[in-house]
Each structure stands twice: as structure tokens, then as C-alpha cells.
XYZ file of C-alpha atoms in Angstrom:
722
model
C 175.626 111.695 73.985
C 174.881 111.933 77.709
C 171.382 112.682 78.963
C 172.570 116.003 80.436
C 174.207 117.227 77.193
C 171.161 116.085 75.222
C 168.937 118.133 77.533
C 171.158 121.196 77.097
C 171.054 120.918 73.305
C 167.281 120.538 73.410
C 166.953 123.629 75.608
C 169.198 125.635 73.263
C 167.144 124.555 70.264
C 163.892 125.446 72.015
C 165.313 128.866 72.917
C 166.305 129.487 69.268
C 162.873 128.443 68.040
C 161.154 130.660 70.598
C 163.385 133.528 69.495
C 162.405 133.103 65.850
C 158.718 132.877 66.735
C 158.988 135.981 68.950
C 160.777 137.855 66.157
C 157.899 137.028 63.860
C 155.107 137.832 66.305
C 156.444 141.097 67.707
C 157.902 142.750 64.581
C 156.541 143.898 61.249
C 157.188 140.458 59.760
C 153.766 139.320 60.941
C 152.107 142.214 59.078
C 153.541 140.918 55.817
C 151.418 137.753 56.035
C 148.042 139.472 55.945
C 145.327 139.455 53.331
C 145.501 143.234 52.883
C 149.253 143.170 52.280
C 148.898 140.336 49.790
C 146.203 142.173 47.817
C 148.256 145.387 47.914
C 151.474 143.788 46.622
C 150.062 141.040 44.395
C 151.063 142.723 41.133
C 154.570 143.417 42.449
C 155.033 139.759 43.389
C 153.604 138.569 40.047
C 156.027 140.764 38.121
C 158.948 139.338 40.127
C 157.702 135.812 39.454
C 157.530 136.596 35.732
C 161.036 138.111 35.518
C 162.787 135.873 38.102
C 160.703 132.667 38.253
C 163.386 130.431 39.811
C 164.380 132.897 42.524
C 160.773 133.784 43.360
C 159.665 130.143 43.457
C 162.592 129.176 45.695
C 162.047 132.144 48.017
C 158.315 131.443 48.286
C 158.966 127.728 48.880
C 161.519 128.461 51.622
C 159.281 130.946 53.432
C 156.350 128.504 53.293
C 158.487 125.666 54.696
C 159.742 127.909 57.521
C 156.241 129.101 58.460
C 154.841 125.551 58.387
C 157.790 124.067 60.282
C 157.573 126.677 63.062
C 153.757 126.530 63.164
C 153.591 130.289 62.610
C 150.273 131.942 61.751
C 150.040 132.796 58.078
C 149.996 129.457 56.259
C 146.501 130.181 54.877
C 147.664 133.580 53.478
C 150.728 131.942 51.931
C 148.520 129.327 50.299
C 146.384 132.082 48.767
C 149.595 133.774 47.680
C 150.605 130.648 45.783
C 147.572 130.974 43.549
C 147.729 134.785 43.344
C 151.406 134.885 42.318
C 152.025 131.678 40.379
C 148.586 130.664 39.136
C 146.679 127.523 39.987
C 148.925 124.835 38.491
C 152.428 125.870 39.628
C 151.035 127.394 42.810
C 149.406 124.079 43.760
C 152.688 122.207 43.169
C 154.704 124.650 45.298
C 152.209 124.780 48.165
C 151.615 121.027 48.202
C 155.302 120.115 48.532
C 156.246 123.077 50.752
C 153.436 122.352 53.222
C 154.396 118.675 53.328
C 158.075 119.468 53.910
C 157.264 122.033 56.602
C 154.859 119.642 58.290
C 157.519 116.921 58.230
C 160.061 119.238 59.876
C 157.533 120.099 62.607
C 156.784 116.374 62.960
C 160.489 115.592 63.467
C 160.970 118.493 65.886
C 158.069 117.294 68.043
C 159.445 113.759 68.001
C 162.952 114.885 68.934
C 162.031 117.432 71.573
C 158.864 116.089 73.151
C 158.237 112.415 72.485
C 160.585 110.931 75.125
C 159.242 113.294 77.794
C 155.621 112.583 76.920
C 156.278 108.846 76.786
C 157.937 108.891 80.198
C 155.025 110.764 81.775
C 152.127 109.101 79.974
C 153.664 105.894 78.618
C 151.051 103.520 80.016
C 148.121 105.676 78.929
C 149.597 106.091 75.461
C 150.223 102.372 74.954
C 146.778 101.697 73.496
C 146.981 104.835 71.334
C 150.383 103.797 69.992
C 149.076 100.336 69.173
C 146.178 101.889 67.273
C 148.514 104.272 65.410
C 150.858 101.429 64.522
C 147.890 99.533 63.136
C 145.866 102.286 61.431
C 147.833 105.517 61.831
C 147.864 106.334 58.113
C 144.093 105.965 57.918
C 143.397 108.349 60.810
C 145.995 110.875 59.613
C 144.402 110.918 56.176
C 140.954 111.691 57.574
C 142.332 114.531 59.742
C 144.161 116.064 56.796
C 140.970 116.094 54.719
C 139.320 118.603 57.079
C 140.930 122.084 56.837
C 139.245 123.077 60.110
C 141.570 120.715 62.026
C 144.598 122.876 62.957
C 147.513 122.157 60.626
C 150.157 122.578 63.325
C 148.315 120.401 65.870
C 148.320 117.421 63.512
C 152.060 117.904 62.895
C 152.958 118.075 66.578
C 150.694 115.254 67.682
C 151.927 113.102 64.812
C 155.489 113.480 66.090
C 154.466 112.037 69.457
C 153.273 108.802 67.834
C 155.282 105.888 66.370
C 154.147 106.822 62.837
C 156.993 106.611 60.301
C 158.174 109.879 58.703
C 157.688 108.603 55.158
C 154.121 107.526 55.933
C 153.399 110.854 57.626
C 154.735 112.789 54.627
C 152.940 111.060 51.777
C 149.644 110.677 53.636
C 149.764 114.356 54.639
C 150.434 115.465 51.077
C 147.606 113.383 49.716
C 145.167 114.326 52.491
C 145.881 118.080 52.302
C 145.620 118.215 48.518
C 141.848 118.900 48.213
C 141.911 121.728 50.770
C 145.114 123.127 49.271
C 143.525 123.152 45.829
C 140.532 125.128 47.136
C 142.743 127.796 48.749
C 145.170 128.052 45.824
C 142.257 128.418 43.429
C 140.786 131.112 45.682
C 144.149 132.885 45.499
C 143.795 133.225 41.758
C 140.713 135.353 42.531
C 142.384 137.303 45.326
C 140.850 140.621 44.298
C 137.379 139.299 45.118
C 138.277 138.007 48.592
C 137.561 140.265 51.552
C 138.279 137.817 54.402
C 139.596 134.307 54.998
C 136.203 133.301 56.323
C 134.656 133.932 52.939
C 136.888 131.495 51.105
C 135.079 128.361 52.188
C 131.302 128.424 52.065
C 129.152 126.345 54.432
C 128.435 124.042 51.508
C 132.160 123.586 50.898
C 132.811 122.938 54.605
C 130.131 120.253 54.486
C 131.832 118.791 51.436
C 135.118 118.572 53.330
C 133.433 116.874 56.282
C 131.757 114.376 53.972
C 135.072 113.844 52.234
C 136.701 113.109 55.601
C 133.882 110.729 56.447
C 134.348 108.967 53.140
C 137.273 106.770 54.333
C 135.206 105.558 57.304
C 132.231 104.875 55.064
C 134.527 103.183 52.561
C 136.068 101.043 55.272
C 132.638 99.953 56.480
C 131.561 99.170 52.936
C 134.814 97.339 52.239
C 134.470 95.465 55.527
C 130.933 94.442 54.637
C 132.071 93.462 51.149
C 134.940 91.375 52.526
C 132.561 89.728 54.998
C 130.218 88.862 52.130
C 133.168 87.485 50.196
C 134.192 85.419 53.221
C 130.681 84.049 53.389
C 130.329 83.500 49.645
C 129.511 79.897 48.881
C 127.817 79.386 52.244
C 124.056 79.389 52.387
C 122.784 81.659 55.145
C 119.709 80.298 56.955
C 116.494 82.266 56.600
C 116.044 82.052 60.369
C 118.140 80.824 63.277
C 117.569 78.354 66.098
C 119.529 80.487 68.594
C 120.801 84.025 69.054
C 124.077 82.635 70.431
C 125.598 79.177 70.242
C 128.395 78.870 72.805
C 131.018 76.133 72.439
C 132.720 75.335 75.741
C 131.349 75.486 79.288
C 134.375 76.807 81.142
C 134.461 80.237 82.747
C 134.240 82.097 79.416
C 131.413 79.974 78.035
C 129.402 79.988 81.250
C 129.552 83.770 81.635
C 128.720 84.295 77.944
C 125.682 82.032 78.311
C 124.626 83.681 81.564
C 124.729 87.197 80.101
C 122.906 86.082 76.973
C 120.139 84.499 79.061
C 119.855 87.564 81.333
C 119.428 89.712 78.211
C 116.619 87.366 77.130
C 118.428 85.911 74.128
C 117.993 82.268 73.157
C 121.276 80.570 74.062
C 122.651 77.078 73.467
C 125.682 75.978 75.510
C 127.650 72.960 74.237
C 130.197 71.058 76.350
C 132.018 67.863 75.407
C 133.317 66.949 78.861
C 132.415 68.484 82.224
C 130.541 71.692 82.988
C 132.832 74.208 84.645
C 135.748 73.446 82.340
C 139.359 73.372 83.478
C 138.922 75.816 86.340
C 136.433 73.699 88.242
C 137.669 70.245 87.338
C 141.439 70.401 86.849
C 142.611 73.937 87.575
C 141.723 76.691 90.024
C 139.424 74.752 92.343
C 141.365 71.504 92.891
C 144.715 73.294 93.089
C 143.476 75.687 95.770
C 141.995 72.804 97.737
C 145.350 71.017 97.590
C 147.202 74.209 98.534
C 145.024 74.568 101.628
C 145.841 71.057 102.821
C 149.549 71.567 102.157
C 149.557 74.881 104.005
C 147.856 73.331 107.023
C 150.480 70.560 107.079
C 153.220 73.188 107.005
C 151.610 75.151 109.853
C 151.305 72.013 111.986
C 154.904 71.160 111.187
C 155.903 74.569 112.592
C 153.332 74.638 115.400
C 155.960 75.692 117.951
C 155.889 79.101 116.255
C 152.381 79.490 117.699
C 153.297 78.128 121.141
C 151.898 74.638 120.476
C 154.209 71.765 121.393
C 154.225 68.220 120.013
C 151.720 68.812 117.203
C 151.977 66.075 114.609
C 150.498 65.753 111.131
C 150.150 62.239 109.791
C 149.511 62.724 106.100
C 147.121 60.417 104.270
C 147.600 61.446 100.656
C 144.587 59.493 99.443
C 142.385 61.347 101.918
C 143.912 64.659 100.831
C 143.009 63.935 97.203
C 139.553 62.726 98.226
C 138.992 66.091 99.895
C 140.065 67.832 96.682
C 137.325 65.989 94.789
C 134.791 66.692 97.534
C 135.535 70.404 97.109
C 134.958 70.066 93.366
C 131.629 68.353 94.017
C 130.611 71.066 96.492
C 131.223 73.820 93.941
C 129.887 71.820 90.983
C 126.257 73.015 91.389
C 127.378 76.595 90.660
C 128.339 75.481 87.134
C 125.810 72.703 86.646
C 123.421 71.978 83.794
C 120.535 72.321 86.264
C 121.539 75.830 87.282
C 122.028 77.099 83.750
C 118.871 75.430 82.505
C 117.056 77.251 85.290
C 118.579 80.519 84.065
C 117.152 79.908 80.609
C 120.202 78.414 78.874
C 119.759 75.243 76.843
C 122.671 72.871 77.531
C 123.879 70.142 75.186
C 126.492 67.440 75.819
C 128.737 66.480 72.909
C 131.551 67.439 70.560
C 130.898 70.606 68.549
C 132.112 71.266 65.006
C 131.440 74.235 62.738
C 129.865 73.067 59.486
C 129.328 76.579 58.124
C 129.523 80.124 59.501
C 126.105 79.585 61.099
C 125.791 75.807 61.534
C 127.183 73.679 64.357
C 127.054 69.900 64.432
C 126.853 68.345 67.905
C 127.968 64.732 68.150
C 126.707 63.103 71.342
C 128.629 60.422 73.272
C 126.581 57.697 71.554
C 127.587 59.086 68.147
C 124.218 60.581 67.261
C 124.531 63.929 65.422
C 122.446 67.072 65.700
C 122.826 70.249 63.657
C 121.793 73.668 64.977
C 122.034 77.212 63.623
C 123.107 80.334 65.480
C 123.007 83.970 64.428
C 126.221 84.318 66.459
C 128.709 81.692 67.589
C 131.084 82.102 70.536
C 134.115 79.825 70.798
C 135.143 79.368 74.432
C 137.181 76.221 73.905
C 139.807 76.830 76.611
C 143.350 75.476 76.697
C 145.208 72.255 77.434
C 148.611 71.503 78.968
C 151.506 71.752 76.542
C 153.522 68.549 76.434
C 156.946 68.784 74.772
C 158.253 66.258 72.262
C 160.739 64.827 74.729
C 162.432 61.548 73.873
C 161.172 58.773 76.153
C 158.467 60.921 77.777
C 155.518 58.850 76.561
C 156.862 55.760 78.352
C 157.294 57.610 81.657
C 153.637 57.735 82.789
C 153.868 61.474 83.452
C 151.333 63.844 85.006
C 150.034 67.145 83.690
C 147.954 69.734 85.528
C 144.921 67.957 84.009
C 145.782 64.408 85.108
C 147.566 64.870 88.442
C 144.224 64.897 90.256
C 143.825 61.181 89.617
C 146.848 60.452 91.848
C 146.155 58.473 94.994
C 149.729 57.674 96.035
C 152.243 60.332 96.984
C 155.345 60.001 94.774
C 158.520 59.738 96.804
C 160.557 61.573 94.168
C 158.755 64.090 91.966
C 160.273 66.111 89.109
C 158.315 69.229 88.196
C 159.184 70.464 84.721
C 158.347 74.155 84.559
C 158.870 77.247 86.703
C 155.683 79.153 85.978
C 152.694 79.628 88.314
C 151.292 76.091 87.925
C 154.673 74.423 88.367
C 155.518 76.526 91.413
C 152.176 75.988 93.151
C 152.225 72.206 92.697
C 155.932 71.850 93.477
C 155.424 73.497 96.878
C 152.282 71.476 97.601
C 153.902 68.081 96.939
C 157.037 69.060 98.858
C 154.948 70.008 101.907
C 153.000 66.772 101.645
C 156.226 64.764 101.739
C 157.628 64.323 98.222
C 161.276 64.974 97.387
C 160.716 67.621 94.727
C 163.116 68.772 92.030
C 161.879 71.720 89.990
C 163.467 72.234 86.567
C 163.297 75.225 84.243
C 165.374 76.261 81.250
C 165.095 79.957 82.222
C 167.603 81.541 84.589
C 164.978 81.803 87.343
C 161.510 80.548 88.193
C 158.523 82.896 87.795
C 160.391 84.875 85.100
C 157.506 87.265 84.427
C 157.893 88.725 87.899
C 160.665 91.051 89.058
C 163.954 89.397 89.986
C 163.506 90.106 93.696
C 160.145 88.290 93.616
C 161.702 85.246 91.960
C 164.561 85.346 94.451
C 162.122 85.516 97.373
C 160.162 82.475 96.159
C 163.326 80.508 95.316
C 164.736 81.159 98.785
C 161.484 79.983 100.380
C 161.416 76.861 98.185
C 165.028 76.028 99.027
C 164.233 76.472 102.739
C 161.368 73.985 102.354
C 163.661 71.421 100.721
C 162.764 71.898 97.055
C 165.734 71.404 94.742
C 165.643 74.065 92.008
C 167.551 73.582 88.759
C 167.309 76.701 86.605
C 169.135 77.130 83.286
C 168.608 73.389 82.787
C 166.977 72.077 79.613
C 165.273 68.673 79.497
C 166.868 66.420 76.870
C 165.329 62.980 77.302
C 163.719 60.550 79.723
C 165.416 57.234 80.363
C 164.965 54.130 82.493
C 167.012 51.217 83.756
C 166.002 48.321 85.984
C 162.686 49.937 86.812
C 164.315 53.261 87.663
C 163.376 56.352 85.650
C 165.475 59.468 85.248
C 165.444 62.785 83.432
C 168.530 63.897 81.537
C 169.152 67.654 81.563
C 171.582 69.874 79.690
C 173.099 72.545 81.913
C 175.946 75.081 81.582
C 178.118 72.602 83.513
C 177.194 69.624 81.327
C 174.627 66.824 81.539
C 172.730 66.253 84.787
C 170.673 63.148 85.579
C 167.711 63.415 87.960
C 166.014 60.166 89.084
C 162.264 60.291 89.725
C 159.210 58.207 90.480
C 156.774 60.630 88.826
C 157.152 63.607 86.571
C 154.756 66.567 86.382
C 154.795 68.532 83.104
C 153.868 72.163 83.816
C 155.518 74.261 81.113
C 152.453 76.114 79.897
C 149.087 75.675 78.242
C 148.028 76.033 74.607
C 144.633 76.992 73.229
C 142.304 74.210 72.130
C 141.761 74.897 68.441
C 141.705 71.458 66.812
C 138.567 69.596 65.837
C 136.196 72.559 65.723
C 136.216 73.113 61.952
C 138.160 76.393 62.049
C 140.303 75.464 59.049
C 137.235 74.792 56.939
C 136.010 78.350 57.527
C 139.426 79.944 57.134
C 139.618 81.158 60.733
C 143.312 81.664 61.434
C 145.581 81.450 64.458
C 148.063 83.911 65.951
C 151.798 83.183 66.345
C 150.947 82.257 69.965
C 148.551 79.589 68.578
C 145.434 81.288 69.923
C 142.482 81.987 67.637
C 142.996 85.316 65.867
C 140.501 87.992 66.924
C 140.279 91.784 66.779
C 139.749 94.109 69.731
C 136.025 93.252 69.691
C 136.802 89.495 69.918
C 135.558 88.950 66.351
C 137.276 86.394 64.122
C 137.688 86.845 60.384
C 134.015 85.905 60.226
C 132.522 88.823 62.184
C 129.630 86.944 63.806
C 131.957 84.245 65.193
C 133.570 85.389 68.452
C 136.239 83.929 70.726
C 136.832 84.523 74.441
C 138.858 82.996 77.250
C 142.099 81.028 76.911
C 141.399 80.322 73.235
C 141.606 84.069 72.520
C 144.359 85.134 74.966
C 146.400 87.101 75.717
C 145.978 86.050 79.392
C 145.054 82.615 80.705
C 143.192 83.625 83.848
C 139.700 82.521 84.810
C 138.753 86.070 85.804
C 140.033 87.434 82.497
C 138.022 84.821 80.596
C 134.894 86.007 82.422
C 135.865 89.612 81.650
C 136.135 88.826 77.923
C 132.857 86.912 77.997
C 130.934 90.122 78.747
C 132.386 91.736 75.625
C 131.768 88.695 73.439
C 128.132 88.334 74.475
C 127.220 92.028 74.333
C 129.039 92.621 71.033
C 127.293 89.602 69.518
C 123.810 90.485 70.716
C 123.940 94.178 69.831
C 126.012 93.983 66.661
C 125.297 96.916 64.358
C 124.041 99.053 67.250
C 127.002 99.236 69.626
C 130.178 97.315 70.254
C 132.943 97.509 72.820
C 136.701 96.929 72.587
C 138.087 94.695 75.340
C 139.654 96.671 78.184
C 143.153 95.257 78.803
C 144.401 98.068 81.026
C 143.946 96.658 84.527
C 144.222 92.862 84.749
C 145.139 91.379 88.156
C 147.003 88.093 88.532
C 148.029 85.933 91.479
C 150.270 82.921 92.000
C 149.192 80.945 95.055
C 152.533 79.856 96.400
C 152.991 80.468 100.112
C 153.519 83.359 100.667
C 151.419 84.420 97.686
C 152.569 86.617 94.811
C 150.012 89.000 93.304
C 150.321 91.789 90.774
C 148.286 94.310 88.807
C 149.648 96.701 86.192
C 153.350 97.138 85.531
C 156.239 95.686 87.451
C 159.757 97.079 87.200
C 161.014 94.813 84.454
C 157.999 95.628 82.254
C 158.316 99.368 82.880
C 161.985 99.257 81.902
C 161.242 97.223 78.787
C 158.603 99.761 77.717
C 160.770 102.770 78.540
C 158.300 104.082 81.123
C 159.766 106.277 83.859
C 158.687 105.366 87.379
C 159.297 105.819 91.077
C 159.205 102.871 93.494
C 157.537 102.915 96.900
C 158.097 99.845 99.037
C 156.491 98.777 102.296
C 157.799 95.746 104.182
C 155.053 93.490 105.515
C 157.357 92.538 108.374
C 156.289 95.904 109.846
C 152.529 95.134 109.686
C 150.925 94.506 113.095
C 148.485 91.842 111.855
C 151.240 89.996 110.009
C 153.334 89.967 113.184
C 150.362 88.701 115.222
C 149.801 85.903 112.661
C 153.538 84.989 112.611
C 153.527 85.619 108.864
C 155.547 88.825 108.861
C 157.390 88.441 105.563
C 157.060 89.910 102.106
C 156.429 93.400 100.778
C 154.170 95.716 98.831
C 155.848 97.491 95.913
C 154.077 100.339 94.131
C 155.172 101.988 90.881
C 154.097 105.592 90.218
C 155.055 108.177 87.582
C 157.781 110.574 88.774
C 156.188 113.355 90.801
C 152.671 111.849 90.749
C 150.758 109.459 92.992
C 148.928 107.742 90.111
C 149.442 103.984 90.321
C 151.244 102.319 87.408
C 151.417 98.902 89.027
C 151.555 97.016 92.300
C 153.339 93.807 93.267
C 152.510 92.137 96.581
C 154.449 89.257 98.089
C 152.970 87.910 101.297
C 150.115 86.006 102.864
C 146.698 86.890 101.430
C 148.355 88.821 98.564
C 145.612 87.750 96.142
C 142.951 89.189 98.458
C 144.923 92.383 99.122
C 145.262 93.042 95.401
C 141.568 93.895 94.999
C 141.906 97.348 96.584
C 144.799 98.214 94.284
C 142.938 96.928 91.225
C 139.935 99.087 92.123
C 142.180 102.123 92.588
C 143.882 101.644 89.216
C 140.622 100.957 87.387
C 139.042 104.175 88.643
C 142.107 106.406 88.701
C 142.455 106.691 92.478
C 145.930 107.708 93.571
C 147.906 106.884 96.691
C 146.535 109.983 98.417
C 143.011 108.538 98.216
C 144.175 105.217 99.653
C 145.988 106.989 102.494
C 142.834 108.959 103.268
C 140.689 105.786 103.494
C 140.004 104.281 106.939
C 141.200 100.672 107.163
C 140.105 98.478 110.065
C 142.809 97.635 112.598
C 144.476 95.206 112.783
C 144.054 93.857 109.269
C 146.206 92.780 106.345
C 144.450 95.453 104.274
C 146.281 98.121 106.255
C 149.337 97.281 104.165
C 147.825 99.427 101.385
C 147.484 102.418 103.694
C 151.029 102.020 104.988
C 152.436 101.698 101.471
C 150.660 104.957 100.594
C 152.103 106.449 103.775
C 155.620 105.455 102.681
C 155.036 107.321 99.432
C 153.947 110.442 101.312
C 156.790 110.166 103.877
C 159.413 110.107 101.126
C 158.005 113.348 99.752
C 157.635 115.447 102.880
C 157.717 119.237 102.369
C 160.871 119.692 104.445
C 160.920 123.477 104.065
C 157.349 123.804 105.299
C 157.985 121.436 108.212
C 161.012 123.470 109.283
C 158.866 126.606 109.234
C 156.170 124.858 111.279
C 158.744 123.834 113.868
C 159.703 127.486 114.294
C 156.035 128.503 114.382
C 155.216 126.077 117.196
C 158.349 127.124 119.085
C 157.195 130.752 118.839
C 153.761 129.782 120.192
C 155.435 128.111 123.185
C 157.316 131.339 123.818
C 160.629 129.629 123.141
């Protein structure tokens, strides 16, 4: 069925439904479903039910289903009628099943007519709601059904907009509505004594319904507490604790957790086995950006004629380049040092940490001496390590990973980079600019597969221009060697390919560090992605043990680890008083190839995968004055917005300084600022930041009020006397 014919059928159905509702509202049919009419004709209906029970039951059932399905007023009167005409027992059966069937029809109608439209307009905002419904939809539906004051029709319609299954909706609705139905049907058996609907349910009974609705929440809390006690059964809880929080891991997540705990005057112990600062400082963000800067400078010198400078020459000393990388690490080291955190009030311990019990941590120092401490809360911030595949012959090849490449002091003549993600791309470009012959290999059809195809194509074209050989759709099979020569064997659509190399860099992803911390002993499980399983509050199966950073996922960004650390520390310290679910809505990311690639929110391929409707606004950076002045006029800003609205669904930037430019867009998305607000903000000239204003201007230009502008042209012509 085409989209157009589907729309026509929907419109016809809506028109029919509106006609039926109008017929009911504006004719005498509505007067039939009144308390006075029911009291007046009760005996007549009871006589019919006695002489023609099957016909009367079927007619009553059909009318009830129709009223419930169309959300017509009168369901309460019909429920009373069930008791008044058929008595409590049979009346309860009829009303219970008729109301469930009618509600299910309304549920299906809402899903068929409205869900796609609502999802297209509010898909991103509804994502978290849909996840919650998928996880606990039956529970929330049950509590709503227990309170008669919650409009019957509203629950039906809203239910249809969620991913809740029809069968689940039906049986939960029937069960949840049963107590309220029983009260109304029973009241119907005493119809002669009822003067108004408001008198059916006393304040005491309303309170009972509210308490009944609260019962599932209370039960869940009690069950949760009971399960927690069961999880902790067999473990002796200390009478007092050495620390409020024991943090394992001193990377970004662990450092921020410790910092917040100390600021809030908690007693905090921070344990680190290796170096303070974790991967980011020692083997990740900091050294890679230092190397990128050197490689970019080499590339600029190599193309100095672009800037009007003749005969510039860059003689690369790779050892000096790597020495500078380590000098940068040393310069930043004090920010993450033991001295700094001790001064903030954090106690720091060096050694390997292992959970002995839900509250006890054993620290084994480098000399082997053990120490056991207790913590009221424990935060695991254990980070991640490079994933190394089980590739035949790899162990004999003396390969690099993103952790070990920083020990290099000789530039490899031929370098194979295995992996087309952010780390692989950044390092492949760096080594190529510094003089290596680089071959980048990935089994996917393109590098940077999480980005839109045009972004991947842009980066691949730049890499090819810089001399990087890219082999996509190639899978590594084995590593071999002959006469001192090493080579990588790949399987491709065209057959086997052999790539000789001097060094290989493995950059195909990172996996959470979960081994050696005693998780198995406590029954703390892992997700299918091999991260430590946590809920939205970063709690493990043992509620006072939290996880944040790469070990928790779903993103492996330093800034996201710090973001999670706030939630872990605050939820731990104020447990029982207040807790916060991690906000995953607006998470920026950047890949520091040159030009950079940065993104926040949805890109096109994600929007399509989620079925979210969008418009695209694109601004070419080759038009930006500052980019032209800097001879870096390439790339684009791409903004996704809902059809007809300037709310920002996502932004992708390709160009110099893209990571810096992303901050304005992230702020706008976080606080709900649309493109109109960005356009109305003064940006200094000439700056790269103006690209945001011009992108917003492109959005506005594509939506000019042409009719109004034509009228204005005539108006100004009239004022000129033309």
C-alpha cells in the first residue's frame, strides 16, 4: 500500500469515527446514557434480561465495546447498568471483558492512526519513554488502571502510541481495572439509592484506590530491598566503614568521582594500579593530540606555498616528535597527580584492587603487601583496553596497540593500521604525514562507519590524497613472515591480498577491563557488549556498587566518563534521599583527523534506522570567510531538524576546528535552543564560529515566506511611486 493511499484510508476512517461520535453527541442517543434514564428504565431492562438473557447480554456487551472503543462519554453509566440489570456476578463478567475489548480496539486505532505521525514528529524525545515502556510498560499500565480517576480513554490512546504489545495491554488492563469495575458494578445493584456519579466513590474509597495504585511501587521497593538482602546474604556487613566511597581506577571517571566526593566532604579512597590519569593522559587523548599537532605542522610546512612561503622544509626527527609527546604528558600530569588529589582531600593508594565482599576491597601493593579497606559505596572506574584479535601469527609480529605505540622511537617505513574507527584513522593520518607508507585495513565497506556515508567518503578522499592506501571490505586472516619480511594476509571479495609491513598497529576497538576485580565472586554480570551491567543509575546488581566510564559504556569518551562520574558519586552519597538517571540525550563526539569530524545527536543514517523524519540543512565551509583566509576552506556543517520545526535533532561538522565548533550546537541541543536563536546570536567576525550562524541562515533562507516577500516588493514599489 502506497503512503498516499494509506493516508486516504486513514482520513476516511477518521471521518467515519468523527461522524459516529457526532451522531452520539448531537442526538438523543447521548440522553440514553444518563443516570436518570437508567433509573427510569431499570425494571424494563431487567425484565428483558430475564426473558431474553442471551440477546440482552450480547446487546449490552456490544454497546459497551462501542462506547469504550470510541471513547464516548457514558462508560461509567454503562458500568452501573451492568450491576443494575444483570446483578453483581454476571454484570462484573460482562463489564470486565467488554471494557477490555473496547480499550483494546481504541489502543489499536491509536496505534494505526497516530503512532507513525507522533513518532516522526517526536521520535527522539520519545526514545527514552519507549525504552522505559519496553522495560516496565506492564507495571506502569497496571498502576494507572488501578486509579479510576485517570481517564479511561486517555490510557487507551496513549498506550497505542507506545511499543506495548496488544496482549500485554489487554490482560494488564483487565486485571488493573477489575477493582474499580467491581465497585461500580456493585453500586449499580443499588441504583435506586444513587443520586449522582460523584456519590458512588467516597473520599475513603478514593484514598483506597490511590493506596492500591501505590501498592505496586511499594511492593517493588520491598521486593528490591528483599532481593538486595538476598544478594548480600552470606556476607557480613561491617558495623562501620573506613570510607564513604572507594573508587577503583584513576582515569577520567575515577578522578571526577573522587573529586566530587571530596568536594561534598565525603571520605574518599582512590585506588590506581598503574598511572594516575588513566588511558586518557598516558596512552589516549593527550599523547594522540600531541602527535596530531606535530603531524599537522609537518603537513602545513609541506604545503607552505599555499601561504605564500617558498622553500620551507621540514626535516622530521621522529624520536624528537615522540619525546615532545611525552613532555606534553608530563606537563599535564600535575592536573591528575596524587599530590593534587591529596590536596583536595582524596586519599590515594597505589596497587591492584580486588573486591573481597560487597563492602571490602583488598589492595595489593607493588611489593606484594596487602591491605583491606571497607567502603559504604564502591565505584568501579576500571576503564578499557585495546582489543587484540586472535589472529594467527600476530603474537610473533611485535605489533603496536594504541597503548604501546607511544614507546616507538623509530618511524616504521611501512605501517599497516588494522581498523577504520576513530583511533585507527587518527593514527594512520599522523604516521603517513610523518613519513610512513601507511595501509589502512578494515573489514567494513568504509572507514568511520558510524558516520554518514558522505563523511566517510570525505575522509577517505583526503586520506587517498595524502598517500594512505585504504583497503575496505578486507578481513585479516593471518600474519606471516619470510626471510625477515613480515606480511599480513587479507581476504577480500577479489581473493587473498598480501600486504608487507615493518610494523602493525591494531586499532579495532577497546573492551572494558573487567577481569581481576572479583566481580564473578559477587555475581556482578556483564552485558553482551562485555561492559559491566548497570541500570540507569549506574548501579550493579549490588546496589551500593556503581560503575562509570568505559567499563559501563555505552560510549568510550573521556568527557562521557566524567559525565557519568557525577551521577555515580551523587547517587552513591545520597542514596535513599535522591538519585538521578544518567542523561544520554546530548553526547558530543569528535574524531581528530584533519579536517576534523565532530557530531552531536542524530546523523542521517541513525535517523533513518530509527524511523525519525527529518529535514537537512547544509552549509559549506568553503563559503566561510575565516576558512578562506586560513586556506582551510573545505568541509560542511549539516543540521537535522524535524519537518517544519527549527529544533535541532543532530549536527555533523566536517572541517578544521570541528571539535571546538561543536560546543555551541551541544549547548543549543541541551537547552532546547532552535536555529532561530542561533541566527539571532551575534558571532564575532571573522571566526570559525560564524559557521553556526550561516547554517541557521541556510535553514531560514530555504523557508522564506515567498508570498509575503512578493507583497512587500509591491508595497515598496508603491512607496516609491512606481
